Short mmCIF file of N, CA and C in Angstrom, two decimals:
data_model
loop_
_atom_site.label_atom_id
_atom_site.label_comp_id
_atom_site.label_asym_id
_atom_site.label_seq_id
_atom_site.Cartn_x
_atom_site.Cartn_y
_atom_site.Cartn_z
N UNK A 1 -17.22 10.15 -41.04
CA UNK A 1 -16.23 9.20 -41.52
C UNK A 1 -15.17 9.03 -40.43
N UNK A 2 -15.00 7.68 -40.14
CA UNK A 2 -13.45 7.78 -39.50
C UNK A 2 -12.61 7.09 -39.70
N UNK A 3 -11.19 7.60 -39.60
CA UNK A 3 -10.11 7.45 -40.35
C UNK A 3 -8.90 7.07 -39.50
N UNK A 4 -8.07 6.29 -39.48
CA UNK A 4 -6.43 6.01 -38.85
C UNK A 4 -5.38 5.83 -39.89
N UNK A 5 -4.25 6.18 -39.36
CA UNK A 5 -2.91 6.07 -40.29
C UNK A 5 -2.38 4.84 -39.16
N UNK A 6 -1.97 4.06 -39.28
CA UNK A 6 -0.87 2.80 -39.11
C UNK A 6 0.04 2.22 -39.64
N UNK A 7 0.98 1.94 -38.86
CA UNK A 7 2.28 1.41 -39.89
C UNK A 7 1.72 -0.12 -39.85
N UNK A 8 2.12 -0.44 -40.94
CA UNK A 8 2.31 -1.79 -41.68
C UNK A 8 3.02 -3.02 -40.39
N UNK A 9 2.62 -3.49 -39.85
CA UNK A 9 3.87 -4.20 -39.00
C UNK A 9 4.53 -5.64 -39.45
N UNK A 10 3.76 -5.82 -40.53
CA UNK A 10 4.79 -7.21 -41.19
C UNK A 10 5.29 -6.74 -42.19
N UNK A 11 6.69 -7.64 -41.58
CA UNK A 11 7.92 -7.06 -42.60
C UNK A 11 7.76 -7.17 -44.00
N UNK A 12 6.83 -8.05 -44.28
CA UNK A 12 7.33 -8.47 -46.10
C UNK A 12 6.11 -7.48 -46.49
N UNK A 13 5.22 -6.42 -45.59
CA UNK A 13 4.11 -5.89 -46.46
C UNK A 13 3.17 -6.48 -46.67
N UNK A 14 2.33 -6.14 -47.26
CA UNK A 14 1.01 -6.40 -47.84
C UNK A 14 0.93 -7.31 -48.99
N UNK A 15 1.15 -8.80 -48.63
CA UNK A 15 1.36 -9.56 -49.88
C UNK A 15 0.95 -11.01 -49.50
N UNK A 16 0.21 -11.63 -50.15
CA UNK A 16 0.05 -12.89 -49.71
C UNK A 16 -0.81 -13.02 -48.38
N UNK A 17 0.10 -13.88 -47.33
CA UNK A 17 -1.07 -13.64 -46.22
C UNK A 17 -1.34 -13.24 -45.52
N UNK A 18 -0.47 -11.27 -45.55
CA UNK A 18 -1.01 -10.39 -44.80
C UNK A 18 -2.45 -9.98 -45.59
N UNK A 19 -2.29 -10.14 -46.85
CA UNK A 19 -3.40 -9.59 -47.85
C UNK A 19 -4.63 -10.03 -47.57
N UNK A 20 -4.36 -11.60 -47.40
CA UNK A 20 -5.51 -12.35 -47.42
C UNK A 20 -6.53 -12.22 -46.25
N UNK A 21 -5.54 -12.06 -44.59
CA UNK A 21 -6.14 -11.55 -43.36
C UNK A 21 -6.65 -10.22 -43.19
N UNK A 22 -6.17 -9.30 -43.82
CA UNK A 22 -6.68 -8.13 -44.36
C UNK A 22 -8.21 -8.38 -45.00
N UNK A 23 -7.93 -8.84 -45.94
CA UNK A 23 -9.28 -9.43 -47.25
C UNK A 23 -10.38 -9.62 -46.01
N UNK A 24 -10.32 -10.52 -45.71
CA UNK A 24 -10.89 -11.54 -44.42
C UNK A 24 -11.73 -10.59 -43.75
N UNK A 25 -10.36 -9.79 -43.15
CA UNK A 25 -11.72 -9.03 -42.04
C UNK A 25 -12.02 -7.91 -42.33
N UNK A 26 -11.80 -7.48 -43.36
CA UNK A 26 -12.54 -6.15 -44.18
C UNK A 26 -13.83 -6.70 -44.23
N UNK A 27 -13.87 -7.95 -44.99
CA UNK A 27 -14.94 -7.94 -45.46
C UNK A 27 -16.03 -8.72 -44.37
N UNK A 28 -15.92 -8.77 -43.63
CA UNK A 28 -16.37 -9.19 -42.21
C UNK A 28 -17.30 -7.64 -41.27
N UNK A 29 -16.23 -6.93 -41.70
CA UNK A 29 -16.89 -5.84 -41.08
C UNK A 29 -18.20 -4.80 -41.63
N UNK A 30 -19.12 -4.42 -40.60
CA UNK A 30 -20.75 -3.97 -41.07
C UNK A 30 -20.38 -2.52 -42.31
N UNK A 31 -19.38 -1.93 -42.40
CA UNK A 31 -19.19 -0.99 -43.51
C UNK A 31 -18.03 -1.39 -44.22
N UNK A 32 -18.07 -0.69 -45.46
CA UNK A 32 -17.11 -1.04 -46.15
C UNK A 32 -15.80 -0.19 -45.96
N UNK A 33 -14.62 -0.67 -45.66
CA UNK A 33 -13.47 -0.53 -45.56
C UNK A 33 -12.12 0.04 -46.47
N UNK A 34 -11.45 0.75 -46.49
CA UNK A 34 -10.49 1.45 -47.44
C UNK A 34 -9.44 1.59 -47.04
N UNK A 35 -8.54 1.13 -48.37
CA UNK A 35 -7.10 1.60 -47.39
C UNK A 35 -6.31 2.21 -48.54
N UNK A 36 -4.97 2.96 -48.26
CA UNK A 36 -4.41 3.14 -48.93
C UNK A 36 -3.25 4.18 -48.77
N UNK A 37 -2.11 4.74 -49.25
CA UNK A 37 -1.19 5.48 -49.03
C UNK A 37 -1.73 6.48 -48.30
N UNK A 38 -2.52 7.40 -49.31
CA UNK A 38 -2.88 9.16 -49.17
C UNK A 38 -5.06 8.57 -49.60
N UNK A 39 -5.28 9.91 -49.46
CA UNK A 39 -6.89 9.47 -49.29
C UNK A 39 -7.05 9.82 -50.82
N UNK A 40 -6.23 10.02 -51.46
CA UNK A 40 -6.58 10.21 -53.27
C UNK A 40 -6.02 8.74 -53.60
N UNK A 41 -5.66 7.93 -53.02
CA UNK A 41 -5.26 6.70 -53.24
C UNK A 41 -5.63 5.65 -52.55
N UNK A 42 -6.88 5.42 -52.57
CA UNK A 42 -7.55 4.33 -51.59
C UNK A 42 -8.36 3.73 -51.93
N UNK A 43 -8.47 2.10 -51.57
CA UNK A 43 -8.83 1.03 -52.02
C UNK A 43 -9.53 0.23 -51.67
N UNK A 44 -10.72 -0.53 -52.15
CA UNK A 44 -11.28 -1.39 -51.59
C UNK A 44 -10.53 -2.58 -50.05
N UNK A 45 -10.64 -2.23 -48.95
CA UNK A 45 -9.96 -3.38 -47.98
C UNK A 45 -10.47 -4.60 -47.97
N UNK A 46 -11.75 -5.12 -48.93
CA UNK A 46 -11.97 -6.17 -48.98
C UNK A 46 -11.78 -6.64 -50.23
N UNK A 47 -11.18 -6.15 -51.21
CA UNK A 47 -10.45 -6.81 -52.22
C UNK A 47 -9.07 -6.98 -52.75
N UNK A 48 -8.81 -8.17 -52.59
CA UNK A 48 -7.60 -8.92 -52.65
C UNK A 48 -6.84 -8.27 -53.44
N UNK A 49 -7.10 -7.86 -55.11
CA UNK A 49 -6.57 -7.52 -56.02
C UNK A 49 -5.99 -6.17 -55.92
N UNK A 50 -6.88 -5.00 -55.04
CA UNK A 50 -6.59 -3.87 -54.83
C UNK A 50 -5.91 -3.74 -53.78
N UNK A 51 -5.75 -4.36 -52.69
CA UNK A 51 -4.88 -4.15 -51.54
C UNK A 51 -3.56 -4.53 -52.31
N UNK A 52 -3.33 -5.96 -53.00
CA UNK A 52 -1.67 -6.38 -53.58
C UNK A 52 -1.59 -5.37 -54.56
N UNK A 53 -2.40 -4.53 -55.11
CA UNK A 53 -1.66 -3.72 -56.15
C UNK A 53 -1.03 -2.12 -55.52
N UNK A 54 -1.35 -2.20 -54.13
CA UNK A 54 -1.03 -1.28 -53.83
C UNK A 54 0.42 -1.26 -53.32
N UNK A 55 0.89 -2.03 -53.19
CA UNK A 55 2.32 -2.42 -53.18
C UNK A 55 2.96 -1.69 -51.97
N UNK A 56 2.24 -2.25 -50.61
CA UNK A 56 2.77 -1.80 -49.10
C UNK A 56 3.61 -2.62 -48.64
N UNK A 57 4.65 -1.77 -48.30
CA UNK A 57 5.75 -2.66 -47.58
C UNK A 57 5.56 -2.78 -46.14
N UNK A 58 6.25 -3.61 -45.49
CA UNK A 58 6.38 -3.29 -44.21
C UNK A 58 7.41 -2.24 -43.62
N UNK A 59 6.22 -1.33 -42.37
CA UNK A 59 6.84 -0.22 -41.86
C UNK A 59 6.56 0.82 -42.59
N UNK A 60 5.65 0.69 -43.62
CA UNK A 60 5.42 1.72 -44.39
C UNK A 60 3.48 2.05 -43.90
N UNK A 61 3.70 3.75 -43.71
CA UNK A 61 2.74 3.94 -43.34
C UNK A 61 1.13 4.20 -44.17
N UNK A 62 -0.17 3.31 -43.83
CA UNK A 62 -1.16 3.57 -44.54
C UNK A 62 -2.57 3.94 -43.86
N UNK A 63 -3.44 4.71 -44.92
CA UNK A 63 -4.57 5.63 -44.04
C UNK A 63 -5.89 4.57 -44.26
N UNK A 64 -6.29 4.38 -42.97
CA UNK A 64 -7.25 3.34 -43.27
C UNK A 64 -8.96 4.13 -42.84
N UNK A 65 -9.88 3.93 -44.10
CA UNK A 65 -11.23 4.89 -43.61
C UNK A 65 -12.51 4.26 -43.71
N UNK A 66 -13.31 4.63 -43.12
CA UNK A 66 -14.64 4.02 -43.01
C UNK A 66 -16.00 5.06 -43.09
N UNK A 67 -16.73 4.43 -43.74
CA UNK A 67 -17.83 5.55 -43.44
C UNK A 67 -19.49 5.08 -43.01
N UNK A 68 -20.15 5.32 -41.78
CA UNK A 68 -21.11 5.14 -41.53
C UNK A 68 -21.39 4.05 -40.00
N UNK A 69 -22.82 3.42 -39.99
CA UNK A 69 -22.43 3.20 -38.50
C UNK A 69 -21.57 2.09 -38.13
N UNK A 70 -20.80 2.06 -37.52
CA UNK A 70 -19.68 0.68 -37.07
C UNK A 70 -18.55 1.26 -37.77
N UNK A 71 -18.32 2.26 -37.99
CA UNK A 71 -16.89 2.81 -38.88
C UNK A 71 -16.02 3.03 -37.92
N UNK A 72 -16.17 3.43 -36.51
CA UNK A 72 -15.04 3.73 -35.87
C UNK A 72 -14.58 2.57 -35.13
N UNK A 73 -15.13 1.79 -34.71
CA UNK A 73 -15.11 -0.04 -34.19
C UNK A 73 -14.54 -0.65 -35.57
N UNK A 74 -14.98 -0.58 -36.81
CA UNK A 74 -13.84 -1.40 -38.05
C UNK A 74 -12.56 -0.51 -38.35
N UNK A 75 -12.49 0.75 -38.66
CA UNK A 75 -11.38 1.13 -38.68
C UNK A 75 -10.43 0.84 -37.63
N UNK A 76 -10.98 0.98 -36.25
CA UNK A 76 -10.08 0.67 -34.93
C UNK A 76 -9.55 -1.15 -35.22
N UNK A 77 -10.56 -1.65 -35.46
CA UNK A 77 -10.34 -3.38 -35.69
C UNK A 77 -9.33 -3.73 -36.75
N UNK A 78 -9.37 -3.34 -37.75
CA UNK A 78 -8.25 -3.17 -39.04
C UNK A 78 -7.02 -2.48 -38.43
N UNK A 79 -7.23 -1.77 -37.82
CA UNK A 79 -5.59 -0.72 -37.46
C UNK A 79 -5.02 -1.62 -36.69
N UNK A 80 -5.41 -2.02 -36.08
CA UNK A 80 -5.27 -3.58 -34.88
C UNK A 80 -4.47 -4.69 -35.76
N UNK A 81 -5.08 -5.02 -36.29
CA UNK A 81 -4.81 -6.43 -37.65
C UNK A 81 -3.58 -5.65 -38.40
N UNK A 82 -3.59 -4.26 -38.15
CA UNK A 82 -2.24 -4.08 -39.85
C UNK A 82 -1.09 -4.11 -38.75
N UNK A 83 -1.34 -3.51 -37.73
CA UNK A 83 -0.19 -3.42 -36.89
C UNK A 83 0.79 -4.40 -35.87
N UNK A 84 0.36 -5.75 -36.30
CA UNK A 84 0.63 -6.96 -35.72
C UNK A 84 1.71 -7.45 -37.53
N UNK A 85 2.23 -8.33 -37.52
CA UNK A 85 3.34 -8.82 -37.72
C UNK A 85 2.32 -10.09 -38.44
N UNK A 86 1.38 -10.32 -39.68
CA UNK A 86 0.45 -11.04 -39.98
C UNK A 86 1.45 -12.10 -40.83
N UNK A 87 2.69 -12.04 -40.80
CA UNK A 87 3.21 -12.94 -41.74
C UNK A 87 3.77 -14.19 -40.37
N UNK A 88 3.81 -14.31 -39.47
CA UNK A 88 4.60 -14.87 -38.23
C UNK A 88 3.63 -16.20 -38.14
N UNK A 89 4.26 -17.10 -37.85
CA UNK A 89 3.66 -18.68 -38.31
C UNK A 89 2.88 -18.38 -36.94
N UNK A 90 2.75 -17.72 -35.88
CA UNK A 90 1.69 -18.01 -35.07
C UNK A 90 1.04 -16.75 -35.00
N UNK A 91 -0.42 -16.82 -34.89
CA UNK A 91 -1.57 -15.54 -34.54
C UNK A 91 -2.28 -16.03 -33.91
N UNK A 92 -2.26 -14.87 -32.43
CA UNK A 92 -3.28 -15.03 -31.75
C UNK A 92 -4.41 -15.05 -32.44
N UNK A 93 -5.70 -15.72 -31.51
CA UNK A 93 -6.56 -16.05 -31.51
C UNK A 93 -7.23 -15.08 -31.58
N UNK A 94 -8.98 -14.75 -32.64
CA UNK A 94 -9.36 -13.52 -32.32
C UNK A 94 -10.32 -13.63 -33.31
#
């Protein structure tokens, strides 16, 4: 399994269309994806409903895990995506 902690880097958190870019490329990626506070609290990363109920702010830190082959290339790819500022009217290209 592999696993990263990252801070949140958009300010308003995990809501709307950090959620949705989240959603996006979770579910893009060859394993399935998890995120969440603590590892007793972790959530589907490709569902919308479970990432907004987890109620992440920005700057607040979350453990993101994967399990199997392509887990350390999606976890690394997601830690990437949380740590950028996803609410900012412009995103690079990618």
């Amino acid at each position: 399994m592999s696993s990263k902690r990252v801070v949140i880097g958009s300010p308003v958190g995990l809501h709307a269309r950090p959620a949705k870019l989240l959603v996006e490329a979770a579910a893009k990626q060859p394993v399935p994806v998890k995120i969440g506070r603590s590892e007793d609290q972790m959530v589907d990363a490709a569902s919308i409903l479970g990432v907004m109920a987890l109620g992440v702010r920005g700057g607040e830190e979350v453990l993101i895990t994967a399990e199997g082959e392509g887990a350390e290339s999606a976890v690394a790819e997601i830690a990437e995506l949380l740590a950028r500022d996803l609410d900012s009217a412009e995103q690079p290209a990618g």
